[in-house]
mmCIF file as gemmi writes it, N, C-alpha and C atoms, coordinates in Angstrom:
data_model
loop_
_atom_site.group_PDB
_atom_site.id
_atom_site.type_symbol
_atom_site.label_atom_id
_atom_site.label_alt_id
_atom_site.label_comp_id
_atom_site.label_asym_id
_atom_site.label_entity_id
_atom_site.label_seq_id
_atom_site.pdbx_PDB_ins_code
_atom_site.Cartn_x
_atom_site.Cartn_y
_atom_site.Cartn_z
_atom_site.occupancy
_atom_site.B_iso_or_equiv
_atom_site.pdbx_formal_charge
_atom_site.auth_seq_id
_atom_site.auth_asym_id
_atom_site.pdbx_PDB_model_num
ATOM 1 N N . PHE Axp A 1 ? 12.136 14.033 -10.986 1 0 ? 1 A 1
ATOM 2 C CA . PHE Axp A 1 ? 11.987 12.768 -10.486 1 0 ? 1 A 1
ATOM 3 C C . PHE Axp A 1 ? 13.17 12.209 -9.581 1 0 ? 1 A 1
ATOM 4 N N . ARG Axp A 2 ? 12.984 11.69 -8.229 1 0 ? 2 A 1
ATOM 5 C CA . ARG Axp A 2 ? 14.572 11.039 -7.693 1 0 ? 2 A 1
ATOM 6 C C . ARG Axp A 2 ? 14.589 9.646 -8.121 1 0 ? 2 A 1
ATOM 7 N N . SER Axp A 3 ? 15.445 9.02 -8.06 1 0 ? 3 A 1
ATOM 8 C CA . SER Axp A 3 ? 15.448 7.51 -8.657 1 0 ? 3 A 1
ATOM 9 C C . SER Axp A 3 ? 15.445 6.906 -7.296 1 0 ? 3 A 1
ATOM 10 N N . THR Axp A 4 ? 15.771 7.086 -5.868 1 0 ? 4 A 1
ATOM 11 C CA . THR Axp A 4 ? 15.969 6.854 -4.955 1 0 ? 4 A 1
ATOM 12 C C . THR Axp A 4 ? 15.727 7.441 -3.601 1 0 ? 4 A 1
ATOM 13 N N . PHE Axp A 5 ? 15.371 6.68 -2.394 1 0 ? 5 A 1
ATOM 14 C CA . PHE Axp A 5 ? 15.105 7.371 -1.213 1 0 ? 5 A 1
ATOM 15 C C . PHE Axp A 5 ? 16.095 7.085 -0.241 1 0 ? 5 A 1
ATOM 16 N N . THR Axp A 6 ? 16.253 7.705 0.676 1 0 ? 6 A 1
ATOM 17 C CA . THR Axp A 6 ? 17.013 7.625 2.242 1 0 ? 6 A 1
ATOM 18 C C . THR Axp A 6 ? 15.749 7.178 3.285 1 0 ? 6 A 1
ATOM 19 N N . ASN Axp A 7 ? 16.56 6.052 4.303 1 0 ? 7 A 1
ATOM 20 C CA . ASN Axp A 7 ? 16.042 5.737 5.113 1 0 ? 7 A 1
ATOM 21 C C . ASN Axp A 7 ? 14.924 7.025 5.765 1 0 ? 7 A 1
ATOM 22 N N . GLU Axp A 8 ? 15.657 7.965 6.054 1 0 ? 8 A 1
ATOM 23 C CA . GLU Axp A 8 ? 14.781 8.911 6.833 1 0 ? 8 A 1
ATOM 24 C C . GLU Axp A 8 ? 13.684 9.428 6.18 1 0 ? 8 A 1
ATOM 25 N N . GLU Axp A 9 ? 13.699 9.721 4.744 1 0 ? 9 A 1
ATOM 26 C CA . GLU Axp A 9 ? 12.726 9.651 3.842 1 0 ? 9 A 1
ATOM 27 C C . GLU Axp A 9 ? 11.596 8.968 3.865 1 0 ? 9 A 1
ATOM 28 N N . PHE Axp A 10 ? 11.903 7.61 3.62 1 0 ? 10 A 1
ATOM 29 C CA . PHE Axp A 10 ? 10.94 6.599 4.235 1 0 ? 10 A 1
ATOM 30 C C . PHE Axp A 10 ? 10.434 6.69 5.194 1 0 ? 10 A 1
ATOM 31 N N . ARG Axp A 11 ? 11.033 6.6 6.105 1 0 ? 11 A 1
ATOM 32 C CA . ARG Axp A 11 ? 10.387 6.823 7.936 1 0 ? 11 A 1
ATOM 33 C C . ARG Axp A 11 ? 9.381 7.922 7.88 1 0 ? 11 A 1
ATOM 34 N N . SER Axp A 12 ? 9.795 9.309 7.188 1 0 ? 12 A 1
ATOM 35 C CA . SER Axp A 12 ? 8.905 10.453 7.351 1 0 ? 12 A 1
ATOM 36 C C . SER Axp A 12 ? 7.907 10.008 6.704 1 0 ? 12 A 1
ATOM 37 N N . VAL Axp A 13 ? 7.622 9.27 5.297 1 0 ? 13 A 1
ATOM 38 C CA . VAL Axp A 13 ? 6.491 9.085 4.821 1 0 ? 13 A 1
ATOM 39 C C . VAL Axp A 13 ? 5.461 8.359 5.467 1 0 ? 13 A 1
ATOM 40 N N . ILE Axp A 14 ? 6.042 7.318 6.25 1 0 ? 14 A 1
ATOM 41 C CA . ILE Axp A 14 ? 5.332 6.237 7.093 1 0 ? 14 A 1
ATOM 42 C C . ILE Axp A 14 ? 4.535 7.423 8.164 1 0 ? 14 A 1
ATOM 43 N N . ASN Axp A 15 ? 5.6 7.819 8.905 1 0 ? 15 A 1
ATOM 44 C CA . ASN Axp A 15 ? 5.265 8.717 9.866 1 0 ? 15 A 1
ATOM 45 C C . ASN Axp A 15 ? 3.881 9.485 9.781 1 0 ? 15 A 1
ATOM 46 N N . LYS Axp A 16 ? 3.98 9.931 8.379 1 0 ? 16 A 1
ATOM 47 C CA . LYS Axp A 16 ? 2.929 11.035 7.86 1 0 ? 16 A 1
ATOM 48 C C . LYS Axp A 16 ? 1.576 10.281 7.544 1 0 ? 16 A 1
ATOM 49 N N . ALA Axp A 17 ? 1.889 9.194 7.237 1 0 ? 17 A 1
ATOM 50 C CA . ALA Axp A 17 ? 0.666 8.289 6.957 1 0 ? 17 A 1
ATOM 51 C C . ALA Axp A 17 ? -0.639 7.934 8.085 1 0 ? 17 A 1
ATOM 52 N N . LYS Axp A 18 ? -1.803 8.109 7.68 1 0 ? 18 A 1
ATOM 53 C CA . LYS Axp A 18 ? -2.711 7.36 8.81 1 0 ? 18 A 1
ATOM 54 C C . LYS Axp A 18 ? -2.607 6.146 9.234 1 0 ? 18 A 1
ATOM 55 N N . TYR Axp A 19 ? -3.361 5.861 10.639 1 0 ? 19 A 1
ATOM 56 C CA . TYR Axp A 19 ? -3.121 4.833 10.964 1 0 ? 19 A 1
ATOM 57 C C . TYR Axp A 19 ? -4.045 3.931 10.609 1 0 ? 19 A 1
ATOM 58 N N . SER Axp A 20 ? -3.919 2.62 9.79 1 0 ? 20 A 1
ATOM 59 C CA . SER Axp A 20 ? -5.037 2.016 9.569 1 0 ? 20 A 1
ATOM 60 C C . SER Axp A 20 ? -4.869 0.473 9.62 1 0 ? 20 A 1
ATOM 61 N N . THR Axp A 21 ? -5.539 -0.218 9.799 1 0 ? 21 A 1
ATOM 62 C CA . THR Axp A 21 ? -5.41 -1.663 10.351 1 0 ? 21 A 1
ATOM 63 C C . THR Axp A 21 ? -5.623 -2.473 8.719 1 0 ? 21 A 1
ATOM 64 N N . SER Axp A 22 ? -6.083 -1.646 8.019 1 0 ? 22 A 1
ATOM 65 C CA . SER Axp A 22 ? -6.781 -2.262 6.543 1 0 ? 22 A 1
ATOM 66 C C . SER Axp A 22 ? -5.341 -3.17 6.085 1 0 ? 22 A 1
ATOM 67 N N . ILE Axp A 23 ? -5.583 -4.032 5.223 1 0 ? 23 A 1
ATOM 68 C CA . ILE Axp A 23 ? -4.498 -4.827 5.218 1 0 ? 23 A 1
ATOM 69 C C . ILE Axp A 23 ? -4.728 -4.508 3.472 1 0 ? 23 A 1
ATOM 70 N N . GLY Axp A 24 ? -3.372 -4.628 2.894 1 0 ? 24 A 1
ATOM 71 C CA . GLY Axp A 24 ? -3.31 -4.282 1.612 1 0 ? 24 A 1
ATOM 72 C C . GLY Axp A 24 ? -2.908 -5.581 0.821 1 0 ? 24 A 1
ATOM 73 N N . PRO Axp A 25 ? -2.791 -5.769 -0.408 1 0 ? 25 A 1
ATOM 74 C CA . PRO Axp A 25 ? -2.764 -6.613 -1.14 1 0 ? 25 A 1
ATOM 75 C C . PRO Axp A 25 ? -1.448 -7.544 -0.965 1 0 ? 25 A 1
ATOM 76 N N . ASP Axp A 26 ? -0.072 -6.986 -0.34 1 0 ? 26 A 1
ATOM 77 C CA . ASP Axp A 26 ? 0.745 -7.645 -0.107 1 0 ? 26 A 1
ATOM 78 C C . ASP Axp A 26 ? 0.71 -8.275 1.585 1 0 ? 26 A 1
ATOM 79 N N . GLY Axp A 27 ? -0.579 -7.859 2.142 1 0 ? 27 A 1
ATOM 80 C CA . GLY Axp A 27 ? -0.495 -8.168 3.505 1 0 ? 27 A 1
ATOM 81 C C . GLY Axp A 27 ? -0.015 -7.359 4.244 1 0 ? 27 A 1
ATOM 82 N N . ILE Axp A 28 ? 0.339 -6.11 4.335 1 0 ? 28 A 1
ATOM 83 C CA . ILE Axp A 28 ? 0.776 -5.305 5.165 1 0 ? 28 A 1
ATOM 84 C C . ILE Axp A 28 ? -0.146 -4.302 5.501 1 0 ? 28 A 1
ATOM 85 N N . ASN Axp A 29 ? -0.057 -3.998 6.613 1 0 ? 29 A 1
ATOM 86 C CA . ASN Axp A 29 ? -0.744 -2.56 6.928 1 0 ? 29 A 1
ATOM 87 C C . ASN Axp A 29 ? -0.355 -1.436 7.443 1 0 ? 29 A 1
ATOM 88 N N . MET Axp A 30 ? -0.599 -0.17 7.182 1 0 ? 30 A 1
ATOM 89 C CA . MET Axp A 30 ? 0.549 0.778 7.747 1 0 ? 30 A 1
ATOM 90 C C . MET Axp A 30 ? 0.823 0.662 9.1 1 0 ? 30 A 1
ATOM 91 N N . LEU Axp A 31 ? 0.082 0.107 10.48 1 0 ? 31 A 1
ATOM 92 C CA . LEU Axp A 31 ? 0.388 -0.086 11.689 1 0 ? 31 A 1
ATOM 93 C C . LEU Axp A 31 ? 1.434 -0.914 11.649 1 0 ? 31 A 1
ATOM 94 N N . ILE Axp A 32 ? 1.89 -2.253 10.639 1 0 ? 32 A 1
ATOM 95 C CA . ILE Axp A 32 ? 3.002 -2.73 11.092 1 0 ? 32 A 1
ATOM 96 C C . ILE Axp A 32 ? 4.045 -1.796 10.579 1 0 ? 32 A 1
ATOM 97 N N . LEU Axp A 33 ? 3.993 -0.999 9.321 1 0 ? 33 A 1
ATOM 98 C CA . LEU Axp A 33 ? 5.087 -0.24 8.754 1 0 ? 33 A 1
ATOM 99 C C . LEU Axp A 33 ? 5.578 0.974 10.26 1 0 ? 33 A 1
ATOM 100 N N . LYS Axp A 34 ? 4.532 1.309 10.917 1 0 ? 34 A 1
ATOM 101 C CA . LYS Axp A 34 ? 4.813 2.501 11.648 1 0 ? 34 A 1
ATOM 102 C C . LYS Axp A 34 ? 5.544 2.057 12.749 1 0 ? 34 A 1
ATOM 103 N N . HIS Axp A 35 ? 5.546 0.861 13.158 1 0 ? 35 A 1
ATOM 104 C CA . HIS Axp A 35 ? 6.609 -0.243 14.045 1 0 ? 35 A 1
ATOM 105 C C . HIS Axp A 35 ? 7.432 -0.725 13.516 1 0 ? 35 A 1
ATOM 106 N N . LEU Axp A 36 ? 7.667 -0.203 12.267 1 0 ? 36 A 1
ATOM 107 C CA . LEU Axp A 36 ? 9.192 -1.032 11.866 1 0 ? 36 A 1
ATOM 108 C C . LEU Axp A 36 ? 10.5 -0.382 12.604 1 0 ? 36 A 1
ATOM 109 N N . GLY Axp A 37 ? 11.191 -1.065 13.229 1 0 ? 37 A 1
ATOM 110 C CA . GLY Axp A 37 ? 12.913 -0.364 13.907 1 0 ? 37 A 1
ATOM 111 C C . GLY Axp A 37 ? 13.681 -0.506 12.599 1 0 ? 37 A 1
ATOM 112 N N . SER Axp A 38 ? 14.824 0.306 12.847 1 0 ? 38 A 1
ATOM 113 C CA . SER Axp A 38 ? 15.838 0.554 12 1 0 ? 38 A 1
ATOM 114 C C . SER Axp A 38 ? 16.013 -0.39 11.078 1 0 ? 38 A 1
ATOM 115 N N . THR Axp A 39 ? 16.132 -1.876 11.551 1 0 ? 39 A 1
ATOM 116 C CA . THR Axp A 39 ? 16.664 -2.823 10.54 1 0 ? 39 A 1
ATOM 117 C C . THR Axp A 39 ? 15.263 -2.928 9.342 1 0 ? 39 A 1
ATOM 118 N N . GLY Axp A 40 ? 14.213 -2.879 9.895 1 0 ? 40 A 1
ATOM 119 C CA . GLY Axp A 40 ? 13.112 -3.198 8.873 1 0 ? 40 A 1
ATOM 120 C C . GLY Axp A 40 ? 13.055 -2.002 7.638 1 0 ? 40 A 1
ATOM 121 N N . VAL Axp A 41 ? 13.333 -0.669 8.185 1 0 ? 41 A 1
ATOM 122 C CA . VAL Axp A 41 ? 13.542 0.484 7.693 1 0 ? 41 A 1
ATOM 123 C C . VAL Axp A 41 ? 14.44 0.466 6.693 1 0 ? 41 A 1
ATOM 124 N N . GLY Axp A 42 ? 15.79 0.088 7.002 1 0 ? 42 A 1
ATOM 125 C CA . GLY Axp A 42 ? 16.898 -0.262 6.27 1 0 ? 42 A 1
ATOM 126 C C . GLY Axp A 42 ? 16.206 -1.095 4.785 1 0 ? 42 A 1
ATOM 127 N N . PHE Axp A 43 ? 15.644 -2.242 5.41 1 0 ? 43 A 1
ATOM 128 C CA . PHE Axp A 43 ? 15.354 -3.454 4.422 1 0 ? 43 A 1
ATOM 129 C C . PHE Axp A 43 ? 14.175 -2.876 3.397 1 0 ? 43 A 1
ATOM 130 N N . SER Axp A 44 ? 13.142 -1.936 4.054 1 0 ? 44 A 1
ATOM 131 C CA . SER Axp A 44 ? 12.087 -1.866 3.19 1 0 ? 44 A 1
ATOM 132 C C . SER Axp A 44 ? 12.58 -0.861 2.273 1 0 ? 44 A 1
ATOM 133 N N . THR Axp A 45 ? 13.522 -0.162 2.438 1 0 ? 45 A 1
ATOM 134 C CA . THR Axp A 45 ? 14.102 1.073 2.205 1 0 ? 45 A 1
ATOM 135 C C . THR Axp A 45 ? 15.079 0.875 0.428 1 0 ? 45 A 1
ATOM 136 N N . LYS Axp A 46 ? 15.744 -0.456 0.701 1 0 ? 46 A 1
ATOM 137 C CA . LYS Axp A 46 ? 16.648 -0.928 -0.406 1 0 ? 46 A 1
ATOM 138 C C . LYS Axp A 46 ? 15.511 -1.714 -0.916 1 0 ? 46 A 1
ATOM 139 N N . VAL Axp A 47 ? 14.54 -2.29 -0.769 1 0 ? 47 A 1
ATOM 140 C CA . VAL Axp A 47 ? 13.692 -2.894 -1.846 1 0 ? 47 A 1
ATOM 141 C C . VAL Axp A 47 ? 13.158 -1.967 -2.427 1 0 ? 47 A 1
ATOM 142 N N . LEU Axp A 48 ? 12.532 -1.031 -2.038 1 0 ? 48 A 1
ATOM 143 C CA . LEU Axp A 48 ? 11.544 0.136 -2.638 1 0 ? 48 A 1
ATOM 144 C C . LEU Axp A 48 ? 13.11 0.591 -3.696 1 0 ? 48 A 1
ATOM 145 N N . ASN Axp A 49 ? 14.302 1.163 -3.337 1 0 ? 49 A 1
ATOM 146 C CA . ASN Axp A 49 ? 15.163 1.738 -4.44 1 0 ? 49 A 1
ATOM 147 C C . ASN Axp A 49 ? 15.236 0.527 -5.253 1 0 ? 49 A 1
ATOM 148 N N . LEU Axp A 50 ? 15.524 -0.846 -5.045 1 0 ? 50 A 1
ATOM 149 C CA . LEU Axp A 50 ? 16.156 -1.461 -6.234 1 0 ? 50 A 1
ATOM 150 C C . LEU Axp A 50 ? 14.699 -1.506 -6.921 1 0 ? 50 A 1
ATOM 151 N N . TRP Axp A 51 ? 13.591 -1.421 -6.514 1 0 ? 51 A 1
ATOM 152 C CA . TRP Axp A 51 ? 12.399 -1.702 -7.418 1 0 ? 51 A 1
ATOM 153 C C . TRP Axp A 51 ? 12.378 -0.488 -8.271 1 0 ? 51 A 1
ATOM 154 N N . LEU Axp A 52 ? 12.696 0.853 -8.064 1 0 ? 52 A 1
ATOM 155 C CA . LEU Axp A 52 ? 12.613 1.983 -8.26 1 0 ? 52 A 1
ATOM 156 C C . LEU Axp A 52 ? 13.455 2.371 -9.5 1 0 ? 52 A 1
ATOM 157 N N . THR Axp A 53 ? 15.109 1.33 -9.194 1 0 ? 53 A 1
ATOM 158 C CA . THR Axp A 53 ? 16.069 1.707 -10.391 1 0 ? 53 A 1
ATOM 159 C C . THR Axp A 53 ? 16.267 0.871 -11.045 1 0 ? 53 A 1
ATOM 160 N N . THR Axp A 54 ? 15.555 -0.604 -10.896 1 0 ? 54 A 1
ATOM 161 C CA . THR Axp A 54 ? 15.416 -1.263 -12.042 1 0 ? 54 A 1
ATOM 162 C C . THR Axp A 54 ? 14.164 -1.441 -12.587 1 0 ? 54 A 1
ATOM 163 N N . LEU Axp A 55 ? 13.287 -0.857 -12.273 1 0 ? 55 A 1
ATOM 164 C CA . LEU Axp A 55 ? 11.7 -1.015 -12.513 1 0 ? 55 A 1
ATOM 165 C C . LEU Axp A 55 ? 11.336 -2.413 -12.506 1 0 ? 55 A 1
ATOM 166 N N . GLN Axp A 56 ? 11.888 -3.14 -11.864 1 0 ? 56 A 1
ATOM 167 C CA . GLN Axp A 56 ? 11.393 -4.543 -11.824 1 0 ? 56 A 1
ATOM 168 C C . GLN Axp A 56 ? 11.096 -4.743 -10.235 1 0 ? 56 A 1
ATOM 169 N N . ILE Axp A 57 ? 9.865 -5.78 -10.171 1 0 ? 57 A 1
ATOM 170 C CA . ILE Axp A 57 ? 9.627 -6.048 -8.486 1 0 ? 57 A 1
ATOM 171 C C . ILE Axp A 57 ? 10.529 -7.072 -7.944 1 0 ? 57 A 1
ATOM 172 N N . PRO Axp A 58 ? 11.392 -6.871 -7.198 1 0 ? 58 A 1
ATOM 173 C CA . PRO Axp A 58 ? 12.567 -7.531 -6.769 1 0 ? 58 A 1
ATOM 174 C C . PRO Axp A 58 ? 11.785 -9.088 -5.918 1 0 ? 58 A 1
ATOM 175 N N . ASP Axp A 59 ? 12.59 -10.304 -6.232 1 0 ? 59 A 1
ATOM 176 C CA . ASP Axp A 59 ? 11.909 -11.146 -6.066 1 0 ? 59 A 1
ATOM 177 C C . ASP Axp A 59 ? 11.437 -11.779 -4.577 1 0 ? 59 A 1
ATOM 178 N N . VAL Axp A 60 ? 12.13 -10.901 -3.847 1 0 ? 60 A 1
ATOM 179 C CA . VAL Axp A 60 ? 11.696 -10.888 -2.29 1 0 ? 60 A 1
ATOM 180 C C . VAL Axp A 60 ? 10.141 -10.501 -2.109 1 0 ? 60 A 1
ATOM 181 N N . ARG Axp A 61 ? 9.807 -9.606 -2.953 1 0 ? 61 A 1
ATOM 182 C CA . ARG Axp A 61 ? 8.304 -9.044 -3.008 1 0 ? 61 A 1
ATOM 183 C C . ARG Axp A 61 ? 7.385 -9.759 -3.665 1 0 ? 61 A 1
ATOM 184 N N . LYS Axp A 62 ? 7.488 -10.554 -4.841 1 0 ? 62 A 1
ATOM 185 C CA . LYS Axp A 62 ? 6.318 -10.825 -5.388 1 0 ? 62 A 1
ATOM 186 C C . LYS Axp A 62 ? 5.891 -12.152 -4.946 1 0 ? 62 A 1
ATOM 187 N N . ASP Axp A 63 ? 5.994 -12.557 -3.954 1 0 ? 63 A 1
ATOM 188 C CA . ASP Axp A 63 ? 5.335 -13.479 -3.167 1 0 ? 63 A 1
ATOM 189 C C . ASP Axp A 63 ? 4.458 -12.788 -2.135 1 0 ? 63 A 1
ATOM 190 N N . GLY Axp A 64 ? 4.51 -11.663 -1.83 1 0 ? 64 A 1
ATOM 191 C CA . GLY Axp A 64 ? 3.787 -11.101 -0.768 1 0 ? 64 A 1
ATOM 192 C C . GLY Axp A 64 ? 4.285 -11.537 0.571 1 0 ? 64 A 1
ATOM 193 N N . GLU Axp A 65 ? 5.353 -12.098 0.814 1 0 ? 65 A 1
ATOM 194 C CA . GLU Axp A 65 ? 6.136 -12.196 2.492 1 0 ? 65 A 1
ATOM 195 C C . GLU Axp A 65 ? 7.576 -11.323 2.43 1 0 ? 65 A 1
ATOM 196 N N . TRP Axp A 66 ? 7.705 -11.358 3.33 1 0 ? 66 A 1
ATOM 197 C CA . TRP Axp A 66 ? 8.919 -10.441 3.769 1 0 ? 66 A 1
ATOM 198 C C . TRP Axp A 66 ? 9.346 -11.246 4.903 1 0 ? 66 A 1
ATOM 199 N N . SER Axp A 67 ? 8.691 -11.665 5.59 1 0 ? 67 A 1
ATOM 200 C CA . SER Axp A 67 ? 8.8 -12.525 6.972 1 0 ? 67 A 1
ATOM 201 C C . SER Axp A 67 ? 10.319 -13.611 7.043 1 0 ? 67 A 1
ATOM 202 N N . HIS Axp A 68 ? 10.382 -14.209 5.837 1 0 ? 68 A 1
ATOM 203 C CA . HIS Axp A 68 ? 11.259 -15.209 5.785 1 0 ? 68 A 1
ATOM 204 C C . HIS Axp A 68 ? 12.83 -14.896 4.955 1 0 ? 68 A 1
ATOM 205 N N . TYR Axp A 69 ? 12.71 -13.491 4.67 1 0 ? 69 A 1
ATOM 206 C CA . TYR Axp A 69 ? 14.088 -13.168 4.284 1 0 ? 69 A 1
ATOM 207 C C . TYR Axp A 69 ? 14.727 -12.522 5.093 1 0 ? 69 A 1
């Protein structure tokens, strides 16, 4: 098991996922993720890696909102 992912790996997984407008419990759907630019991918990858390495959900994700960070 790898403990972290690169931006390219994160982007690759998103690109392989089906298009969906269904909204998950965090309020984010796949369509939004597929349209992330490089800054959004970088931020998302950092949050994912922080969660994976600490096994704790970062405060930035606990409220289900990313837009104000």
